Tab-separated table of C-alpha atoms in Angstrom:
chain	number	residue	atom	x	y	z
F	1	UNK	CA	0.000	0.000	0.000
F	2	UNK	CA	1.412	3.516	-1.328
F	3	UNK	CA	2.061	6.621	1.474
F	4	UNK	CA	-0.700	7.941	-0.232
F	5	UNK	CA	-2.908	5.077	-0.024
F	6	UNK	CA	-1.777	5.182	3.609
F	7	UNK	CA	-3.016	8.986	4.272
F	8	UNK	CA	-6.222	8.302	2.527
F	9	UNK	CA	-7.550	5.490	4.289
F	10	UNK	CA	-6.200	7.366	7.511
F	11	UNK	CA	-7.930	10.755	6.663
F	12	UNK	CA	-11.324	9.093	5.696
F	13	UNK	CA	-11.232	10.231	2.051
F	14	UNK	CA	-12.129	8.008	-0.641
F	15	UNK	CA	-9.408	5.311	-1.442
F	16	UNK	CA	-9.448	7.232	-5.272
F	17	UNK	CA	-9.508	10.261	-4.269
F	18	UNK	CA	-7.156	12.575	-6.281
F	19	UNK	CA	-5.085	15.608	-6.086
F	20	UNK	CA	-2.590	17.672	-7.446
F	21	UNK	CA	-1.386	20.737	-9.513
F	22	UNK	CA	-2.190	21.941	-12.858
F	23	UNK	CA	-0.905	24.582	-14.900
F	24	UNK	CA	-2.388	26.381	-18.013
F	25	UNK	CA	0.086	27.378	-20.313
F	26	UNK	CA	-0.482	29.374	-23.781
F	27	UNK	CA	0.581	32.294	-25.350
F	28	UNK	CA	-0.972	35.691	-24.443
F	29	UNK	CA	-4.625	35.835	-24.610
F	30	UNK	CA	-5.432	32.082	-25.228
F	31	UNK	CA	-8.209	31.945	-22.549
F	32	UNK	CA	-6.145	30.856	-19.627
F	33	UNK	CA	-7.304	32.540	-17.207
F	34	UNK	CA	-11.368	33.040	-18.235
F	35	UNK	CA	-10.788	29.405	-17.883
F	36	UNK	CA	-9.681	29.407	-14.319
F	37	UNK	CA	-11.898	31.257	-13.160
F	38	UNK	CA	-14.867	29.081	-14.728
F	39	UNK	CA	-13.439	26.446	-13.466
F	40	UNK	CA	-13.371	27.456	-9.584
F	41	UNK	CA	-16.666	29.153	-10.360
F	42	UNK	CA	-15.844	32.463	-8.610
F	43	UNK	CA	-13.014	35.178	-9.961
F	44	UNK	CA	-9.157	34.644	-8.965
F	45	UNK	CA	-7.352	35.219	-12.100
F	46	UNK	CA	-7.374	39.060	-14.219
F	47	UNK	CA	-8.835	38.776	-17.128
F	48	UNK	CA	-8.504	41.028	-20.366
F	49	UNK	CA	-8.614	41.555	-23.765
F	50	UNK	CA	-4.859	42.405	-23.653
F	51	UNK	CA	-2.267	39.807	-23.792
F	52	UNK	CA	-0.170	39.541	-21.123
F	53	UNK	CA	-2.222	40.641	-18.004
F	54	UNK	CA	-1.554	37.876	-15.660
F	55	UNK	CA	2.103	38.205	-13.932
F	56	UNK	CA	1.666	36.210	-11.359
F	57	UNK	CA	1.340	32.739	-10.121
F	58	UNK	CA	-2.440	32.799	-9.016
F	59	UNK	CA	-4.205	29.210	-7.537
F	60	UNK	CA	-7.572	28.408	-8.218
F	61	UNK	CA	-9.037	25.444	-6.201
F	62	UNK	CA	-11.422	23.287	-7.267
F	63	UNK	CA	-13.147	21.147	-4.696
F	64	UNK	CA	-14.889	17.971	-6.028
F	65	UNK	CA	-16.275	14.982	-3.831
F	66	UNK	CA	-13.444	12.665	-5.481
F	67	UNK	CA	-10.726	15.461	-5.900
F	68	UNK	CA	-8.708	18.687	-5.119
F	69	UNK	CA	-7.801	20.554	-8.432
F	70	UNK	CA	-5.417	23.210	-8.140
F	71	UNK	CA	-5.032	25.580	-10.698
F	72	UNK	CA	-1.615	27.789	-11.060
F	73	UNK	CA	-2.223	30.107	-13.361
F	74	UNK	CA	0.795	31.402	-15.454
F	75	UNK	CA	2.000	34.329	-17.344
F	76	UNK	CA	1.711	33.740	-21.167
F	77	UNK	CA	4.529	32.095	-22.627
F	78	UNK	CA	5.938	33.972	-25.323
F	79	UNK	CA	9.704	35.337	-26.657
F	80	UNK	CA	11.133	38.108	-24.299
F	81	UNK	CA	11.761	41.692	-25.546
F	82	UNK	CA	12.305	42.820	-22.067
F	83	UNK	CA	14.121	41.766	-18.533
F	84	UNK	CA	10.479	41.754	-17.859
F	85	UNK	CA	9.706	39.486	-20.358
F	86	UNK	CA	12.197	36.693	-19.498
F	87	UNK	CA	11.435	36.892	-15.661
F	88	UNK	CA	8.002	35.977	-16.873
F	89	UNK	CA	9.299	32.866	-18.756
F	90	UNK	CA	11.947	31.945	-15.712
F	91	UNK	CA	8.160	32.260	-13.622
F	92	UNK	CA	6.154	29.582	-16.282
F	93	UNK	CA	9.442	27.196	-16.405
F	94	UNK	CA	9.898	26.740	-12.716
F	95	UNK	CA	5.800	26.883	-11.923
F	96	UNK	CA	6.133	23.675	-14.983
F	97	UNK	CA	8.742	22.183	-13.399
F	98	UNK	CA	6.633	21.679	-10.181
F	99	UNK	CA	2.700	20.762	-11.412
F	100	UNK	CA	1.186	17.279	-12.039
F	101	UNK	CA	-0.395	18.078	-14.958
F	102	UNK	CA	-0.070	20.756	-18.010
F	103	UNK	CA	-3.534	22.163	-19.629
F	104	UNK	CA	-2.168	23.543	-22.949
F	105	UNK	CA	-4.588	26.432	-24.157
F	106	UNK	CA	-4.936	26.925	-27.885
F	107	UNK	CA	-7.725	29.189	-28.998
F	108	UNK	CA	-10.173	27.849	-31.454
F	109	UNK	CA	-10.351	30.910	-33.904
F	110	UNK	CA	-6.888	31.447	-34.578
F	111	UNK	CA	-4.974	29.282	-36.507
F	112	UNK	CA	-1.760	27.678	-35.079
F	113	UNK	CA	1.054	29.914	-35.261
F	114	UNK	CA	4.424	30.190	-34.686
F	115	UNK	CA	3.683	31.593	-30.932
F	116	UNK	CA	1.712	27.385	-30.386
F	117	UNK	CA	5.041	25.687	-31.846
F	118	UNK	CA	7.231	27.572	-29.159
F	119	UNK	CA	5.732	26.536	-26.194
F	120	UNK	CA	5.196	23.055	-27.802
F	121	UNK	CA	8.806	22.660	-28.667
F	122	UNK	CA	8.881	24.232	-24.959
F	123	UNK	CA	6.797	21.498	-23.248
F	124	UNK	CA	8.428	18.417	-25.544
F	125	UNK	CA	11.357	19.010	-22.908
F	126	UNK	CA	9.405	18.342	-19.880
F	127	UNK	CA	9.982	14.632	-20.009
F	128	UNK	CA	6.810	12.186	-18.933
F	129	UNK	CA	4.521	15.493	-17.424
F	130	UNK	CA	0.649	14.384	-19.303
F	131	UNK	CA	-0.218	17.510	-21.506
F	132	UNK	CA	-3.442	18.133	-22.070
F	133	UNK	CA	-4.446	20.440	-25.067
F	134	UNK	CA	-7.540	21.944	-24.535
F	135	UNK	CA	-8.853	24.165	-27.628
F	136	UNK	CA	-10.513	27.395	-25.999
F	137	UNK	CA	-12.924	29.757	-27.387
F	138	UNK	CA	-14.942	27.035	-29.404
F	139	UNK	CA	-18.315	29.149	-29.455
F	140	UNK	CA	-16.234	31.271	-31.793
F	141	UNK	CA	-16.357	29.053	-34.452
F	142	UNK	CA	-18.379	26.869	-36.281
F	143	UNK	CA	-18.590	22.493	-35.839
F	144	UNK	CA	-16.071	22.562	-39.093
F	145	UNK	CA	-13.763	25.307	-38.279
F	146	UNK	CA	-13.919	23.594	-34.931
F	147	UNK	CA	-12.837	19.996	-36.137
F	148	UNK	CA	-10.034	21.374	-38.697
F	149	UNK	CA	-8.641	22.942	-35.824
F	150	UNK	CA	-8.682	19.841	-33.406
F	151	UNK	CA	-7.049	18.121	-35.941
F	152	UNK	CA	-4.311	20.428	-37.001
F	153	UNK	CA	-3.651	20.462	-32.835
F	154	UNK	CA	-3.562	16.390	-32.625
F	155	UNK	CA	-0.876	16.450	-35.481
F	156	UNK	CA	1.255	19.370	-33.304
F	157	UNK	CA	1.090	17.138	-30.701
F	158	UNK	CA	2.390	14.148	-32.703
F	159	UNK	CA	5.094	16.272	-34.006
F	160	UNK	CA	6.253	17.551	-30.438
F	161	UNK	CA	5.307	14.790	-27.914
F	162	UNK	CA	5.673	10.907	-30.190
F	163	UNK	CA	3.259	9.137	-31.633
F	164	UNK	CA	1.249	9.026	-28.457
F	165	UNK	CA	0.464	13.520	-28.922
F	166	UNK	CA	-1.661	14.861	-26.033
F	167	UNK	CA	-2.545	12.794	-23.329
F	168	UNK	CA	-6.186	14.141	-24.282
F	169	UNK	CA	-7.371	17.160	-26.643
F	170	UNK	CA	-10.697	18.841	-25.126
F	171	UNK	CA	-12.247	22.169	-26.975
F	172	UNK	CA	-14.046	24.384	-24.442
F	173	UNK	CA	-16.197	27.343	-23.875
F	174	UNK	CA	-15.808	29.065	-20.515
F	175	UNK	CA	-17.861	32.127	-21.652
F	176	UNK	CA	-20.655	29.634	-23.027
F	177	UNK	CA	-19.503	26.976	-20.102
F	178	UNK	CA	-19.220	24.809	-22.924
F	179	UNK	CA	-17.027	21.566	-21.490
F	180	UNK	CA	-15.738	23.201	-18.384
F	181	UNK	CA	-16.618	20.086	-16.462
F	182	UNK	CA	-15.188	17.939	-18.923
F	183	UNK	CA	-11.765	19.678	-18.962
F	184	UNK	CA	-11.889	18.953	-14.727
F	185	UNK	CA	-12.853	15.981	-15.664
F	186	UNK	CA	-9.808	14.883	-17.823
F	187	UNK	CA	-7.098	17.331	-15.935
F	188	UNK	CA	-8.624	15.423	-12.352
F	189	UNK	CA	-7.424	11.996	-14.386
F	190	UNK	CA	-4.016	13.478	-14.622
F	191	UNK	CA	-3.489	13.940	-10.920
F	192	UNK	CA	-1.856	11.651	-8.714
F	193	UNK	CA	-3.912	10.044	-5.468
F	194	UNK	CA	-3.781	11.477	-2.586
F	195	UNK	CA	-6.036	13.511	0.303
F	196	UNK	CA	-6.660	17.193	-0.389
F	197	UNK	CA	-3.967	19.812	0.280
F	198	UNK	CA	-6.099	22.867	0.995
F	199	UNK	CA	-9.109	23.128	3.173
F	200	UNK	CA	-12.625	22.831	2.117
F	201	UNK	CA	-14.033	26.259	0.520
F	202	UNK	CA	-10.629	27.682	-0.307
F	203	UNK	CA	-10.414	29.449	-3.433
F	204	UNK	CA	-6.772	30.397	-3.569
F	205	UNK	CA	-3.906	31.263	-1.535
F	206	UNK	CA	-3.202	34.451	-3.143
F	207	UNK	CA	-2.377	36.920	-0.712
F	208	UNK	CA	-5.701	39.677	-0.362
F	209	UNK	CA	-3.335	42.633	-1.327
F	210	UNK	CA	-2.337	40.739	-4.613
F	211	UNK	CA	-5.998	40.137	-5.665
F	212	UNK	CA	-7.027	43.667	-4.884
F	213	UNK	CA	-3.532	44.726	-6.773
F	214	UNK	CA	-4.935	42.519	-9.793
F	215	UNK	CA	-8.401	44.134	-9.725
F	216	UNK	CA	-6.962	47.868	-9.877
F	217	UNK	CA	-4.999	46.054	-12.874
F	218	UNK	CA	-7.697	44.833	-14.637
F	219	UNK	CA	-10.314	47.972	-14.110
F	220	UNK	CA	-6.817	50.714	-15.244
F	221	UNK	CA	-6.772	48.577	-18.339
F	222	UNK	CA	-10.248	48.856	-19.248
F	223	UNK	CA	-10.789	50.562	-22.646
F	224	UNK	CA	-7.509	51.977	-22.532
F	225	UNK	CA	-4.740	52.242	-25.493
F	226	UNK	CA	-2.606	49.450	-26.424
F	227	UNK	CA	0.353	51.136	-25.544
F	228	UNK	CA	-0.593	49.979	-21.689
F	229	UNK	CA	-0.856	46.741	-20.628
F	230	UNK	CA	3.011	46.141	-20.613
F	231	UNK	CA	3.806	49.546	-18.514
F	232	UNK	CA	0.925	49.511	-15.942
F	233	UNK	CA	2.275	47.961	-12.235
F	234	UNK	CA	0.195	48.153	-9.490
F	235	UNK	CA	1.458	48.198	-5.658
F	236	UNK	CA	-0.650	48.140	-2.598
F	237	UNK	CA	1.091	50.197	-0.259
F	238	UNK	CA	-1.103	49.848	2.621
F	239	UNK	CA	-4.485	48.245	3.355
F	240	UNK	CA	-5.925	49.148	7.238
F	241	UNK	CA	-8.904	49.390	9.087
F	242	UNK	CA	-10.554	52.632	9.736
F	243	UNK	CA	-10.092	53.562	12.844
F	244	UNK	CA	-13.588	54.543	14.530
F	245	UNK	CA	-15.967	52.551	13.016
F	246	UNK	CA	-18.015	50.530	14.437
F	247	UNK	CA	-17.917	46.505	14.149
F	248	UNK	CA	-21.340	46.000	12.142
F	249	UNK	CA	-19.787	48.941	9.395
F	250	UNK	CA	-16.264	48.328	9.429
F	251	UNK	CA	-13.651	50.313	6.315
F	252	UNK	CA	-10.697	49.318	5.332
F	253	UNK	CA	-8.405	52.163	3.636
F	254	UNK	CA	-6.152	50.952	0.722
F	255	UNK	CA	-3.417	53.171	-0.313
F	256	UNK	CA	-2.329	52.039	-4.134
F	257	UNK	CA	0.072	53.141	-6.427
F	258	UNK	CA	0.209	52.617	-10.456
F	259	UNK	CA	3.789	52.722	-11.925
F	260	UNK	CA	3.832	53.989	-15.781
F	261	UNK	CA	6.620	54.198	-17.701
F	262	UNK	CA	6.078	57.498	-19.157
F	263	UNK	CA	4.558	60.834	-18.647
F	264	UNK	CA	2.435	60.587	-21.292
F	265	UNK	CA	0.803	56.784	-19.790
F	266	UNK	CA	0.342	58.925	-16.751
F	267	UNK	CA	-1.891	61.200	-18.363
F	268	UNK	CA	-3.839	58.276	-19.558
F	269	UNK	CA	-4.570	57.019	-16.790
F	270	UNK	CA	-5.527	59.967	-15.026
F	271	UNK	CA	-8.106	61.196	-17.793
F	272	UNK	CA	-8.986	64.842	-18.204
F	273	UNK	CA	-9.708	65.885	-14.604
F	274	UNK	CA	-8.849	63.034	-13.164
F	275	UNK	CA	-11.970	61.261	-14.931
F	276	UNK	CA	-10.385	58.007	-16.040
F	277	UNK	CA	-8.994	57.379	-12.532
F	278	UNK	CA	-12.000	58.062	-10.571
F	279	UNK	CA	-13.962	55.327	-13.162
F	280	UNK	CA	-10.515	53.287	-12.517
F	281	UNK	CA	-11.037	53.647	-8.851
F	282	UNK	CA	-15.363	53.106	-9.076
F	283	UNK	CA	-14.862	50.065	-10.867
F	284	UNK	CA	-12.483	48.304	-8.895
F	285	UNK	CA	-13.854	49.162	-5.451
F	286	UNK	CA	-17.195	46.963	-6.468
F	287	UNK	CA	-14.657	43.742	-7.279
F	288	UNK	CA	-12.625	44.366	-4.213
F	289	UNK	CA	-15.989	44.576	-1.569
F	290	UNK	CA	-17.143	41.510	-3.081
F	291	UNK	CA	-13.625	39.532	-2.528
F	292	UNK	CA	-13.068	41.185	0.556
F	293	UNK	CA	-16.443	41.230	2.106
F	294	UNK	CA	-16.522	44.623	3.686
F	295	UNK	CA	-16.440	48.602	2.445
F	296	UNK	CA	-13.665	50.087	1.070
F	297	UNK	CA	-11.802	53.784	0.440
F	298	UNK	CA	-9.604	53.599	-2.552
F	299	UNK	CA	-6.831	56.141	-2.537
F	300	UNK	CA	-5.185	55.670	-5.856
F	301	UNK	CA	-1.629	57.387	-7.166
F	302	UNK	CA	-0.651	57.529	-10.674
F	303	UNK	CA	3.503	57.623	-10.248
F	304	UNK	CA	6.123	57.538	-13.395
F	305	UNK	CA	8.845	55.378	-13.132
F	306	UNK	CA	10.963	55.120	-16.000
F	307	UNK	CA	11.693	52.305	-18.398
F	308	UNK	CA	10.835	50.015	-15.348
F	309	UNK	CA	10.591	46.846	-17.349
F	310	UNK	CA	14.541	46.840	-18.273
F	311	UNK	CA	15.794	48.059	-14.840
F	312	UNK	CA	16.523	44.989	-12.494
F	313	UNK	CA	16.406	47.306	-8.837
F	314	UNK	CA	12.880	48.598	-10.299
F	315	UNK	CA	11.407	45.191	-11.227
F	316	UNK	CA	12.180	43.746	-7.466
F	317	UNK	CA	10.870	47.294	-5.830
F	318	UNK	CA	7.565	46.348	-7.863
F	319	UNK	CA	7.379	42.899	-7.062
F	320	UNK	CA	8.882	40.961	-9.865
């Protein structure tokens, strides 16, 4: 009888019970982290229409009867311009090196381009780790469109991983919720046994001030230019309780800055009269209640500090 086998029948848990890590891997924008979150059924991970929003490792747990899913969800794979950029890819390596199983995202409506074959010449050396391709986006695109692109991902899987491809190939719909249970389904079959590693009605073990950093994010790069998404860092300096309120209407005070790059990002951001940043500000504070359960007063900073990306004392000030 395996250690495992031993902690299961010792913890009460089914004797099949499984559990584990998985990561989702793609390049920018594949529907990696829309995915997460349908998955855990509640909001963990950014998301956006702008590649390259998620820089960190965020966990999304799924708790089934026969299994504990862990989700890490990882920055985009893609070819570095920047320091930036490669600390990213040092971040997706390692998290690889360390899950169970690998959820390969490959949207439906694009075809497979040079971006897929990286990270699938990428994952070909992560010897014996089951890679599961799962084709996002699929209410994009009609039953045909749908089946030329399963096949043309079976055959990149051939090329990269043997004869044997993907351990499975799933296409999936998180907007339309189109498969989501299947994908837990298959990634669950991935997982080795063992009891669950986080405690009932956890959703992830991202630290609060890293969510509520992610939803300032996510609301600053709302309808903005695409000049953004790459130069926008957001710190929570401080997060406190208001002193003076009562217990039944408690506020907690959040002191945030946003690093630009430039000047002119600044000015974005702020909006004439300090419009955008107020709307920033409005939109956020509804996501942050909700995840933090209580009233909130946002005090936001728009600060400028240049060429941030490429300057290694600047990327570890702002967390990277």
């Amino acid at each position: 009888m395996s250690e495992n086998h031993n902690l299961l029948a010792a913890s009460g848990w089914p004797e099949d019970f499984r559990s584990g890590f998985t990561s989702f891997v793609g390049r920018p924008n594949a529907g990696k982290s829309t995915l997460t979150n349908a998955l855990v059924g509640q909001k963990v991970a950014i998301t956006s229409a702008k590649p390259q929003t998620t820089r960190h490792t965020i966990r999304g747990i799924v708790h089934r009867e026969d299994a504990q899913l862990i989700l890490v969800d990882t920055p985009g794979l893609h070819r570095p311009r920047t320091l930036l950029g490669q600390r990213l890819n040092d971040l997706v390596a390692e998290t690889l090196s360390e899950v169970d199983a690998i959820g390969f995202c490959i949207p439906a409506n694009e075809k497979i381009g040079p971006g897929d074959r990286f990270i699938a010449t990428q994952l070909a050396q992560l010897q014996r780790k089951p890679i599961v391709a799962l084709v996002t986006k699929a209410d994009l695109v009609d039953r045909e469109q749908l089946a030329q692109q399963l096949i043309a991902v079976a055959e990149m899987g051939t090329q990269n991983f043997g004869e044997n491809g993907f351990a499975a190939i799933v296409p999936v719909s998180a907007v339309k919720e189109f498969q989501v249970q299947e994908v837990a389904n298959v990634l669950v079959e991935q997982l080795p046994k063992g009891p669950p590693l986080y405690p009932d009605g956890e959703l992830t073990d991202e630290p609060e001030a890293k969510m509520v950093a992610e939803l300032i994010r996510e609301a600053a790069l709302e309808g903005v230019r695409d000049e953004l998404p790459h130069s926008l860092a957001v710190v929570v300096e401080e997060m406190v309780p208001r002193e003076g309120r009562s217990e039944n209407n408690p506020l907690i005070d959040i002191h945030v800055s946003l690093f630009v790059e430039r000047s002119s990002q600044k000015a974005i951001v702020i909006g004439r009269g300090g419009s955008r940043l107020r709307e920033v500000g409005s939109n956020a504070r509804k996501g942050i209640e909700k995840l933090l359960g209580t009233k909130v007063y946002l005090d936001l900073h728009v600060k400028v500090a240049k060429d941030w990306q490429r300057d290694p004392k600047q990327l570890g000030r702002l967390g990277f």
